[in-house]
Tab-separated table of N, CA and C in Angstrom:
chain	number	residue	atom	x	y	z
A	1150	MET	N	0.637	-1.322	0.367
A	1150	MET	CA	-0.209	-0.111	-0.051
A	1150	MET	C	0.723	1.202	0.295
A	1151	ALA	N	1.571	1.561	1.037
A	1151	ALA	CA	2.762	2.415	0.944
A	1151	ALA	C	3.094	2.942	-0.391
A	1152	ILE	N	3.667	1.822	-0.835
A	1152	ILE	CA	4.768	1.867	-2.684
A	1152	ILE	C	2.960	2.495	-3.867
A	1153	ILE	N	1.800	2.197	-3.615
A	1153	ILE	CA	0.619	2.765	-4.276
A	1153	ILE	C	0.722	4.062	-3.552
A	1154	ALA	N	0.887	4.906	-2.759
A	1154	ALA	CA	0.230	5.791	-2.000
A	1154	ALA	C	1.549	6.762	-2.768
A	1155	THR	N	2.587	5.749	-2.795
A	1155	THR	CA	4.374	7.099	-2.774
A	1155	THR	C	4.020	7.516	-4.214
A	1156	VAL	N	3.754	6.547	-5.116
A	1156	VAL	CA	2.733	6.997	-6.571
A	1156	VAL	C	2.154	7.971	-6.933
A	1157	PHE	N	1.391	7.533	-6.507
A	1157	PHE	CA	0.191	8.798	-6.293
A	1157	PHE	C	0.683	10.194	-5.434
A	1158	ALA	N	1.424	9.857	-4.776
A	1158	ALA	CA	1.521	11.583	-4.016
A	1158	ALA	C	2.635	11.724	-4.813
A	1159	ALA	N	3.781	11.069	-5.417
A	1159	ALA	CA	4.752	12.133	-6.454
A	1159	ALA	C	3.817	12.711	-7.321
A	1160	LEU	N	3.109	11.844	-7.690
A	1160	LEU	CA	2.463	12.402	-9.492
A	1160	LEU	C	1.958	13.546	-9.465
A	1161	ALA	N	1.586	13.595	-7.615
A	1161	ALA	CA	0.422	14.743	-7.416
A	1161	ALA	C	1.634	16.313	-7.398
A	1162	ALA	N	2.740	15.557	-6.933
A	1162	ALA	CA	3.663	16.551	-6.518
A	1162	ALA	C	4.290	17.101	-8.348
A	1163	LEU	N	3.908	15.874	-9.053
A	1163	LEU	CA	4.940	16.427	-10.455
A	1163	LEU	C	3.897	17.471	-10.917
A	1164	LEU	N	2.992	16.922	-11.004
A	1164	LEU	CA	1.926	17.683	-11.825
A	1164	LEU	C	1.803	19.449	-10.829
A	1165	HIS	N	1.845	19.508	-9.755
A	1165	HIS	CA	1.830	20.770	-8.818
A	1165	HIS	C	3.698	21.434	-9.392
A	1166	VAL	N	4.686	20.630	-9.833
A	1166	VAL	CA	5.145	20.906	-10.240
A	1166	VAL	C	5.073	21.958	-11.635
A	1167	TYR	N	4.086	21.096	-12.250
A	1167	TYR	CA	4.337	21.233	-13.643
A	1167	TYR	C	3.600	22.378	-13.911
A	1168	ILE	N	2.253	22.699	-12.646
A	1168	ILE	CA	1.396	23.997	-12.856
A	1168	ILE	C	2.589	25.179	-12.423
A	1169	PHE	N	3.506	25.206	-11.788
A	1169	PHE	CA	4.182	26.308	-10.733
A	1169	PHE	C	5.133	26.186	-12.330
A	1170	VAL	N	4.810	25.432	-13.038
A	1170	VAL	CA	6.157	25.513	-14.744
A	1170	VAL	C	5.257	27.075	-15.702
A	1171	MET	N	4.003	26.258	-15.546
A	1171	MET	CA	2.574	27.222	-16.276
A	1171	MET	C	2.556	28.602	-15.928
A	1172	GLU	N	2.290	28.258	-14.400
A	1172	GLU	CA	1.899	30.001	-13.779
A	1172	GLU	C	3.040	30.801	-13.615
A	1173	SER	N	4.446	30.322	-13.117
A	1173	SER	CA	5.290	31.204	-12.818
A	1173	SER	C	6.169	31.178	-13.904
A	1174	VAL	N	6.386	30.615	-15.092
A	1174	VAL	CA	8.026	30.808	-16.041
A	1174	VAL	C	6.441	31.029	-17.151
A	1175	GLN	N	5.876	30.835	-17.740
A	1175	GLN	CA	5.422	29.899	-18.793
A	1175	GLN	C	4.284	31.137	-19.174
A	1176	TRP	N	3.494	32.052	-18.037
A	1176	TRP	CA	2.255	32.478	-17.547
A	1176	TRP	C	1.822	33.478	-19.627
A	1177	THR	N	2.739	34.261	-19.870
A	1177	THR	CA	2.746	34.855	-20.916
A	1177	THR	C	3.031	34.142	-22.313
A	1178	GLN	N	2.684	33.102	-22.209
A	1178	GLN	CA	3.003	32.485	-23.742
A	1178	GLN	C	1.501	32.220	-23.945
A	1179	PRO	N	0.932	32.397	-25.095
A	1179	PRO	CA	-0.762	31.916	-25.402
A	1179	PRO	C	-1.026	30.641	-25.136
A	1180	ARG	N	-0.745	29.816	-25.419
A	1180	ARG	CA	-0.819	28.429	-25.387
A	1180	ARG	C	-0.946	27.917	-23.687
A	1181	ILE	N	-0.265	29.032	-23.177
A	1181	ILE	CA	-0.394	28.844	-21.491
A	1181	ILE	C	-1.376	29.399	-20.842
A	1182	TRP	N	-1.918	31.275	-21.282
A	1182	TRP	CA	-2.453	31.978	-20.430
A	1182	TRP	C	-4.247	31.582	-21.944
A	1183	LYS	N	-4.125	30.912	-22.553
A	1183	LYS	CA	-5.530	30.296	-22.784
A	1183	LYS	C	-5.678	29.115	-22.337
A	1184	ARG	N	-5.301	28.181	-21.864
A	1184	ARG	CA	-5.283	27.574	-21.065
A	1184	ARG	C	-5.706	27.610	-19.817
A	1185	PHE	N	-5.127	28.544	-19.122
A	1185	PHE	CA	-6.331	29.504	-18.040
A	1185	PHE	C	-7.418	30.460	-18.108
A	1186	GLY	N	-7.862	30.262	-19.542
A	1186	GLY	CA	-8.987	31.308	-19.458
A	1186	GLY	C	-8.668	32.750	-19.583
A	1187	VAL	N	-7.599	33.057	-19.721
A	1187	VAL	CA	-7.391	34.413	-20.006
A	1187	VAL	C	-7.461	35.334	-21.035
A	1188	ALA	N	-8.297	36.629	-21.688
A	1188	ALA	CA	-8.967	37.043	-22.533
A	1188	ALA	C	-7.691	37.150	-23.760
A	1189	ASP	N	-6.851	37.655	-23.364
A	1189	ASP	CA	-5.594	38.051	-24.394
A	1189	ASP	C	-4.635	38.514	-23.669
A	1190	GLN	N	-3.451	38.640	-24.842
A	1190	GLN	CA	-2.225	38.754	-23.963
A	1190	GLN	C	-1.579	39.971	-22.930
A	1191	GLN	N	-3.001	41.034	-23.176
A	1191	GLN	CA	-2.894	42.063	-22.238
A	1191	GLN	C	-2.692	41.367	-20.762
A	1192	ALA	N	-4.075	41.016	-20.494
A	1192	ALA	CA	-4.600	40.012	-19.881
A	1192	ALA	C	-3.603	39.900	-18.755
A	1193	ALA	N	-2.844	38.717	-20.009
A	1193	ALA	CA	-1.902	37.869	-19.536
A	1193	ALA	C	-1.121	38.807	-18.491
A	1194	ASP	N	-0.327	39.759	-19.560
A	1194	ASP	CA	1.071	40.710	-19.130
A	1194	ASP	C	0.238	41.123	-17.305
A	1195	THR	N	-0.772	41.290	-17.146
A	1195	THR	CA	-1.450	42.177	-16.374
A	1195	THR	C	-1.619	41.552	-15.011
A	1196	THR	N	-2.007	40.138	-15.430
A	1196	THR	CA	-2.493	38.742	-14.469
A	1196	THR	C	-0.964	38.244	-13.995
A	1197	LYS	N	0.421	38.650	-14.563
A	1197	LYS	CA	1.761	37.716	-14.413
A	1197	LYS	C	2.258	37.840	-13.475
A	1198	PRO	N	1.991	39.017	-12.490
A	1198	PRO	CA	2.448	38.939	-11.239
A	1198	PRO	C	1.870	37.835	-10.124
A	1199	MET	N	-0.128	38.193	-10.341
A	1199	MET	CA	-0.027	37.317	-9.735
A	1199	MET	C	-0.494	35.519	-10.000
A	1200	ALA	N	0.016	35.572	-10.588
A	1200	ALA	CA	0.182	33.440	-11.851
A	1200	ALA	C	1.486	33.251	-10.790
A	1201	TYR	N	3.049	34.677	-10.994
A	1201	TYR	CA	4.067	34.217	-11.086
A	1201	TYR	C	3.669	33.611	-9.323
A	1202	ASN	N	2.911	34.084	-8.037
A	1202	ASN	CA	3.170	34.382	-6.875
A	1202	ASN	C	2.241	33.158	-6.723
A	1203	GLN	N	0.436	32.206	-7.459
A	1203	GLN	CA	-0.370	31.712	-6.984
A	1203	GLN	C	1.042	30.137	-7.654
A	1204	GLY	N	1.702	30.536	-8.587
A	1204	GLY	CA	3.224	29.023	-8.817
A	1204	GLY	C	4.124	28.457	-7.953
A	1205	PHE	N	4.406	29.615	-7.281
A	1205	PHE	CA	5.367	28.981	-6.282
A	1205	PHE	C	4.100	28.481	-5.049
A	1206	TYR	N	2.821	28.356	-5.271
A	1206	TYR	CA	2.285	27.951	-3.887
A	1206	TYR	C	2.511	26.397	-3.882
A	1207	ASN	N	2.017	26.757	-5.660
A	1207	ASN	CA	2.089	25.127	-6.011
A	1207	ASN	C	2.893	24.381	-6.043
A	1208	LEU	N	4.259	25.208	-6.290
A	1208	LEU	CA	5.834	24.618	-5.696
A	1208	LEU	C	6.128	23.937	-4.698
A	1209	PHE	N	5.461	24.906	-3.580
A	1209	PHE	CA	6.144	24.468	-2.260
A	1209	PHE	C	5.061	23.067	-1.958
A	1210	LEU	N	3.922	23.759	-2.204
A	1210	LEU	CA	3.126	21.953	-1.473
A	1210	LEU	C	3.886	20.895	-1.893
A	1211	ALA	N	4.779	21.126	-3.647
A	1211	ALA	CA	4.946	19.812	-4.397
A	1211	ALA	C	6.464	20.100	-3.316
A	1212	ILE	N	6.899	20.813	-3.192
A	1212	ILE	CA	8.139	20.274	-2.060
A	1212	ILE	C	7.670	19.446	-0.792
A	1213	GLY	N	6.587	20.458	-0.811
A	1213	GLY	CA	6.748	19.596	1.037
A	1213	GLY	C	6.329	18.009	1.045
A	1214	ALA	N	5.447	17.809	-0.241
A	1214	ALA	CA	4.760	16.100	-0.764
A	1214	ALA	C	5.986	15.444	-0.659
A	1215	ILE	N	6.994	15.613	-1.342
A	1215	ILE	CA	8.692	15.286	-1.679
A	1215	ILE	C	9.213	15.150	-0.423
A	1216	ILE	N	9.308	15.930	0.303
A	1216	ILE	CA	10.147	16.365	1.728
A	1216	ILE	C	9.392	14.670	2.562
A	1217	GLY	N	8.368	15.004	2.188
A	1217	GLY	CA	7.540	13.997	3.104
A	1217	GLY	C	7.665	12.414	2.687
A	1218	ILE	N	7.545	12.516	1.027
A	1218	ILE	CA	7.998	11.020	1.167
A	1218	ILE	C	9.180	10.717	1.068
A	1219	ALA	N	10.414	11.137	1.320
A	1219	ALA	CA	11.767	10.781	1.709
A	1219	ALA	C	11.767	10.541	3.361
A	1220	LEU	N	11.196	11.570	3.793
A	1220	LEU	CA	11.056	11.580	5.249
A	1220	LEU	C	10.737	10.174	5.336
A	1221	PHE	N	9.359	9.818	4.952
A	1221	PHE	CA	8.661	8.393	5.263
A	1221	PHE	C	9.681	7.082	5.339
A	1222	TRP	N	10.068	7.650	3.456
A	1222	TRP	CA	11.020	5.864	3.338
A	1222	TRP	C	12.474	5.686	4.046
A	1223	ALA	N	12.678	7.013	4.401
A	1223	ALA	CA	14.005	7.114	5.443
A	1223	ALA	C	13.549	6.764	6.648
A	1224	GLY	N	12.301	6.854	7.033
A	1224	GLY	CA	11.823	5.725	8.297
A	1224	GLY	C	11.197	4.931	8.842
A	1225	ALA	N	10.686	4.235	7.059
A	1225	ALA	CA	10.516	3.213	7.392
A	1225	ALA	C	10.571	1.874	7.707
A	1226	ALA	N	11.915	1.558	7.648
A	1226	ALA	CA	12.348	0.810	7.878
A	1226	ALA	C	12.419	-0.151	9.856
A	1227	ALA	N	12.207	1.750	10.105
A	1227	ALA	CA	11.593	1.473	11.393
A	1227	ALA	C	10.311	1.614	12.450
A	1228	THR	N	9.198	1.145	12.699
A	1228	THR	CA	7.996	1.062	12.835
A	1228	THR	C	7.736	1.836	13.871
A	1229	GLY	N	6.951	3.118	13.507
A	1229	GLY	CA	7.085	4.275	14.643
A	1229	GLY	C	8.141	5.321	14.408
A	1230	SER	N	9.030	5.167	13.930
A	1230	SER	CA	9.901	5.785	13.489
A	1230	SER	C	9.500	7.403	13.603
A	1231	VAL	N	10.097	8.495	14.762
A	1231	VAL	CA	10.092	10.110	14.186
A	1231	VAL	C	10.528	10.021	12.517
A	1232	ALA	N	11.079	9.576	12.189
A	1232	ALA	CA	11.095	10.225	10.145
A	1232	ALA	C	10.445	10.074	9.427
A	1233	ALA	N	9.983	8.395	10.093
A	1233	ALA	CA	8.371	8.114	9.098
A	1233	ALA	C	7.083	8.786	9.538
A	1234	VAL	N	6.758	8.959	10.886
A	1234	VAL	CA	5.604	9.278	11.226
A	1234	VAL	C	5.991	11.109	10.884
A	1235	SER	N	6.874	11.788	10.714
A	1235	SER	CA	6.748	13.075	10.064
A	1235	SER	C	6.526	13.183	9.057
A	1236	GLY	N	7.690	12.051	8.274
A	1236	GLY	CA	7.074	12.075	6.766
A	1236	GLY	C	5.274	11.934	6.345
A	1237	LYS	N	5.173	10.849	7.084
A	1237	LYS	CA	3.504	11.173	6.255
A	1237	LYS	C	2.785	12.388	6.944
A	1238	THR	N	2.732	12.255	7.825
A	1238	THR	CA	2.202	13.779	8.650
A	1238	THR	C	2.860	14.905	7.270
A	1239	LEU	N	3.795	15.318	6.901
A	1239	LEU	CA	4.146	16.184	5.943
A	1239	LEU	C	3.356	15.411	4.171
A	1240	VAL	N	3.672	14.292	4.238
A	1240	VAL	CA	3.058	14.065	3.013
A	1240	VAL	C	1.131	14.320	3.154
A	1241	LEU	N	0.881	13.919	3.860
A	1241	LEU	CA	-1.077	13.651	4.416
A	1241	LEU	C	-0.947	15.760	4.199
A	1242	PHE	N	-0.408	16.658	4.562
A	1242	PHE	CA	-0.990	18.233	5.325
A	1242	PHE	C	-0.392	18.746	3.536
A	1243	SER	N	0.597	18.259	2.567
A	1243	SER	CA	0.602	18.427	1.117
A	1243	SER	C	-0.022	18.107	0.546
A	1244	LEU	N	-1.001	16.848	0.851
A	1244	LEU	CA	-1.717	16.809	-0.065
A	1244	LEU	C	-3.203	17.106	0.072
A	1245	GLY	N	-3.479	17.498	1.730
A	1245	GLY	CA	-4.833	17.601	1.842
A	1245	GLY	C	-4.540	19.060	0.979
A	1246	SER	N	-3.365	19.621	1.317
A	1246	SER	CA	-3.503	21.362	1.229
A	1246	SER	C	-4.059	21.438	-0.638
A	1247	MET	N	-3.266	20.556	-0.926
A	1247	MET	CA	-3.639	20.281	-2.649
A	1247	MET	C	-4.812	20.121	-2.841
A	1248	LEU	N	-5.722	18.940	-1.823
A	1248	LEU	CA	-6.952	18.612	-2.282
A	1248	LEU	C	-7.844	19.949	-1.923
A	1249	ALA	N	-7.261	20.991	-0.965
A	1249	ALA	CA	-8.963	21.739	-0.331
A	1249	ALA	C	-8.307	22.975	-1.513
A	1250	ALA	N	-7.116	23.035	-2.072
A	1250	ALA	CA	-7.012	24.462	-3.279
A	1250	ALA	C	-7.818	23.471	-4.849
A	1251	SER	N	-7.972	22.663	-3.951
A	1251	SER	CA	-8.974	22.302	-5.672
A	1251	SER	C	-10.467	22.622	-5.874
A	1252	LEU	N	-10.748	21.894	-4.104
A	1252	LEU	CA	-11.816	22.570	-3.457
A	1252	LEU	C	-12.903	23.992	-4.090
A	1253	VAL	N	-11.375	24.697	-3.481
A	1253	VAL	CA	-11.328	26.354	-3.246
A	1253	VAL	C	-11.807	26.732	-4.831
A	1254	LEU	N	-11.154	25.682	-6.071
A	1254	LEU	CA	-10.624	26.213	-7.377
A	1254	LEU	C	-12.949	26.015	-7.939
A	1255	LEU	N	-12.953	24.804	-7.026
A	1255	LEU	CA	-14.206	24.158	-7.435
A	1255	LEU	C	-15.280	25.409	-7.353
A	1256	THR	N	-15.137	26.051	-6.064
A	1256	THR	CA	-16.210	26.961	-5.851
A	1256	THR	C	-16.259	28.485	-6.593
A	1257	SER	N	-15.196	28.767	-7.237
A	1257	SER	CA	-14.776	29.736	-8.427
A	1257	SER	C	-16.141	29.739	-9.614
A	1258	GLY	N	-16.344	28.498	-9.677
A	1258	GLY	CA	-17.465	28.771	-10.712
A	1258	GLY	C	-17.270	26.918	-11.567
A	1259	LYS	N	-18.927	26.992	-12.340
A	1259	LYS	CA	-18.889	25.542	-12.743
A	1259	LYS	C	-17.868	25.608	-14.377
A	1260	GLY	N	-17.430	26.238	-14.443
A	1260	GLY	CA	-16.288	26.276	-15.693
A	1260	GLY	C	-14.887	25.771	-15.135
A	1261	TYR	N	-14.936	25.451	-14.039
A	1261	TYR	CA	-13.594	25.142	-13.422
A	1261	TYR	C	-13.617	23.563	-12.798
A	1262	LEU	N	-14.689	23.062	-13.160
A	1262	LEU	CA	-14.716	21.706	-12.736
A	1262	LEU	C	-13.612	20.771	-13.681
A	1263	ARG	N	-13.638	20.824	-14.742
A	1263	ARG	CA	-12.388	20.119	-14.881
A	1263	ARG	C	-11.050	20.595	-14.532
A	1264	ALA	N	-10.802	21.632	-14.504
A	1264	ALA	CA	-9.745	21.894	-13.573
A	1264	ALA	C	-9.118	21.333	-12.245
A	1265	ALA	N	-10.205	22.083	-11.483
A	1265	ALA	CA	-10.084	21.468	-9.954
A	1265	ALA	C	-9.905	19.882	-10.583
A	1266	ALA	N	-10.876	18.564	-10.916
A	1266	ALA	CA	-10.758	17.363	-11.372
A	1266	ALA	C	-9.314	17.315	-10.833
A	1267	THR	N	-8.603	17.990	-12.257
A	1267	THR	CA	-6.905	17.867	-12.573
A	1267	THR	C	-6.316	17.626	-11.322
A	1268	GLN	N	-6.302	18.958	-10.704
A	1268	GLN	CA	-5.844	19.112	-9.542
A	1268	GLN	C	-6.149	18.653	-8.198
A	1269	GLY	N	-7.257	17.741	-8.076
A	1269	GLY	CA	-7.052	17.554	-6.760
A	1269	GLY	C	-7.648	15.477	-6.522
A	1270	THR	N	-7.395	15.557	-7.878
A	1270	THR	CA	-7.587	13.694	-8.125
A	1270	THR	C	-6.572	13.161	-7.456
A	1271	LEU	N	-5.273	12.982	-7.805
A	1271	LEU	CA	-4.218	12.746	-7.728
A	1271	LEU	C	-3.852	12.352	-6.127
A	1272	PRO	N	-3.967	14.369	-5.775
A	1272	PRO	CA	-3.953	14.481	-4.359
A	1272	PRO	C	-5.054	13.379	-3.360
A	1273	LEU	N	-6.017	13.174	-3.576
A	1273	LEU	CA	-6.979	12.964	-3.120
A	1273	LEU	C	-7.188	11.582	-3.042
A	1274	ILE	N	-6.542	10.535	-3.952
A	1274	ILE	CA	-6.207	8.998	-4.503
A	1274	ILE	C	-4.860	9.377	-3.067
A	1275	GLY	N	-4.012	9.822	-3.746
A	1275	GLY	CA	-3.066	9.851	-2.426
A	1275	GLY	C	-2.930	9.834	-0.985
A	1276	PHE	N	-3.924	10.873	-0.946
A	1276	PHE	CA	-4.034	11.245	0.778
A	1276	PHE	C	-5.365	9.485	1.227
A	1277	VAL	N	-6.201	9.116	1.066
A	1277	VAL	CA	-6.645	7.934	1.193
A	1277	VAL	C	-5.425	6.946	1.518
A	1278	LEU	N	-4.797	6.433	0.437
A	1278	LEU	CA	-3.840	5.642	0.921
A	1278	LEU	C	-2.604	5.871	1.787
A	1279	PHE	N	-2.350	7.246	1.888
A	1279	PHE	CA	-1.143	7.164	2.676
A	1279	PHE	C	-1.735	7.058	4.244
A	1280	LEU	N	-3.059	7.183	4.283
A	1280	LEU	CA	-3.818	7.370	5.822
A	1280	LEU	C	-3.338	6.326	6.171
A	1281	PHE	N	-3.582	4.359	5.063
A	1281	PHE	CA	-3.457	3.226	5.449
A	1281	PHE	C	-2.089	3.009	5.113
A	1282	ALA	N	-0.926	3.902	4.864
A	1282	ALA	CA	0.385	2.521	4.527
A	1282	ALA	C	0.704	2.604	6.166
């Protein structure tokens, strides 16, 4: 179970790194701002600072999950080790935050259903599996 949980947590982290790249690095490229529903290049330029900031939130959640996975596996050999418990806690917090962010996105309107599902599915599966790992 722990291996499958780790796979989903790592995939969620990778997805959030990709979101970081789109929001903080590639935001003003037409293929990116169109994906986020931005009307035109001027709007993309105007919202660039907000997207830059938001992208880093996604990166920090991904980093938390990755560090948590590393700690979890570093202490996995010893039942109840501080590293394993700390790692599991950090993974659950990071995945829970990713899931909560997707639910907030969902409250933004029906047009965000697909994005919220994309952003929240991997963290949800990883979270549930890590609860039992």
